[in-house]
Amino acid sequence: MEQRANRLFLVIPCYNEEAVLKETAQQLLKKYQALQHNGTISPDSKICFVNDGSKDQTWEIIRSLHLENSTYTGLSLTRNRGHQNALLAGLLTVMDQADIVISMDADLQDDIQTIDTMLAAYQEGNEIVYGVRSSRRTDTFFKRFSAESFYRLLQLMGVEIIYNHADFRLMSKKALKGLSQFEETNLFLRGMIPLIGYKSTSVAYERHERFAGKSKYPLAKMISFAFDGITSLSIRPIRMISNLGIIISIISLLFLVWSIFTHYFGYTVDGWTSLLASIWLVGGLEMLSLGVIGEYIGKIYNETKRRPRYIIEEYLD
Ligand code: UDP
Ligand code: MG
């Protein structure tokens, strides 16, 4: 089979990653040298770190890495915009120079050796290669439980998503051009990428533990990320609210018929407890429904403003 063009760019979003950056950079460079040596990737391939408005020495470290070795490049955003926006900034910035881009985390939780299998899948003609975790042994019970419920919930809501795939993936230039046509402000990349299409496949990898530093995804951020994922890609929750409304209306109608009937036969009871309870129940459901609808209106509001998703302060080319 004909060899496809192979200038590889790694894109690595970094937020306050001074504890891991040097080690990560070193290990990746070693991998690059091996891949360049056997001709799998071209000599002008790069490793691009995206500084997502870090408050520590992250950007200084990226700069000094770049001075040390031109395989390292970097990109700095004007402020913290979150993992998804930082990743998109990196992908779209290197898109024109790269033939292949692999995105991964700065903490080496994504297995470096899997790059080989991803590149092989690309050579077989795949435009997108998803890294999928083979197990969650290294996760705490809580993380595993919450993550797996998250994927189930998304699937239930009709979001097309690859099970146990996060943001460790290979994309070809063609696939990236596709991604660049998505203009939404509310980013949930792992839900958007399958919408691009093209031939794609998954490769399994063993996810490691973060080797230093702390997770930048505490519980609150995780929940809001899950919520964003659903509301950015599916309108099923709104439909569920309508269905709930219909069901409640039918039940109350039957209830009404029944109460007229019993009244007619003179069995009236002073059931104010059940009355009060149902008022509170309906009130609660109404508020919840309004909240969900409000969430969508908020999303529409943000989209209509068409604000930039990120602003690049500096690019070390
Ligand atoms: N990250 C980022 N901006 C943020 C939060 C995180 O660029 O606002 C990066 C972070 O530096 C890391 C990746 O996103 O490279 C994943 O974050 P982390 O490892 O903390 O998440 P976890 O693996 O615990 O889910
Ligand atoms: Mg991590």
Coordinates of N, CA and C in Angstrom, one line a residue, residues 59 63 74-78 311-316:
W59 N 4.2 28.0 30.9 CA 4.6 28.6 29.6 C 6.1 28.9 29.6
R63 N 8.6 27.5 26.6 CA 9.5 28.3 25.9 C 10.9 27.8 25.9
G74 N 5.1 25.6 20.8 CA 4.1 26.0 21.8 C 3.2 27.0 21.4
L75 N 2.1 27.1 22.1 CA 1.0 28.0 21.8 C 0.5 28.5 23.1
S76 N 0.3 29.8 23.2 CA -0.2 30.3 24.5 C -1.5 31.1 24.3
L77 N -2.5 30.7 25.1 CA -3.8 31.4 25.0 C -3.8 32.6 26.0
T78 N -4.6 33.6 25.7 CA -4.6 34.8 26.6 C -5.1 34.5 28.0
I311 N -8.3 33.0 22.2 CA -7.4 34.0 21.5 C -6.0 33.6 21.8
I312 N -5.2 33.5 20.7 CA -3.8 33.1 20.8 C -2.9 34.3 21.1
E313 N -2.2 34.2 22.2 CA -1.3 35.4 22.5 C 0.0 35.2 21.8
E314 N 0.5 33.9 21.7 CA 1.8 33.7 21.2 C 1.9 32.3 20.6
Y315 N 2.6 32.2 19.5 CA 2.8 30.9 18.9 C 4.3 30.8 18.6
L316 N 4.9 29.8 19.2 CA 6.4 29.5 18.9 C 6.5 28.6 17.7

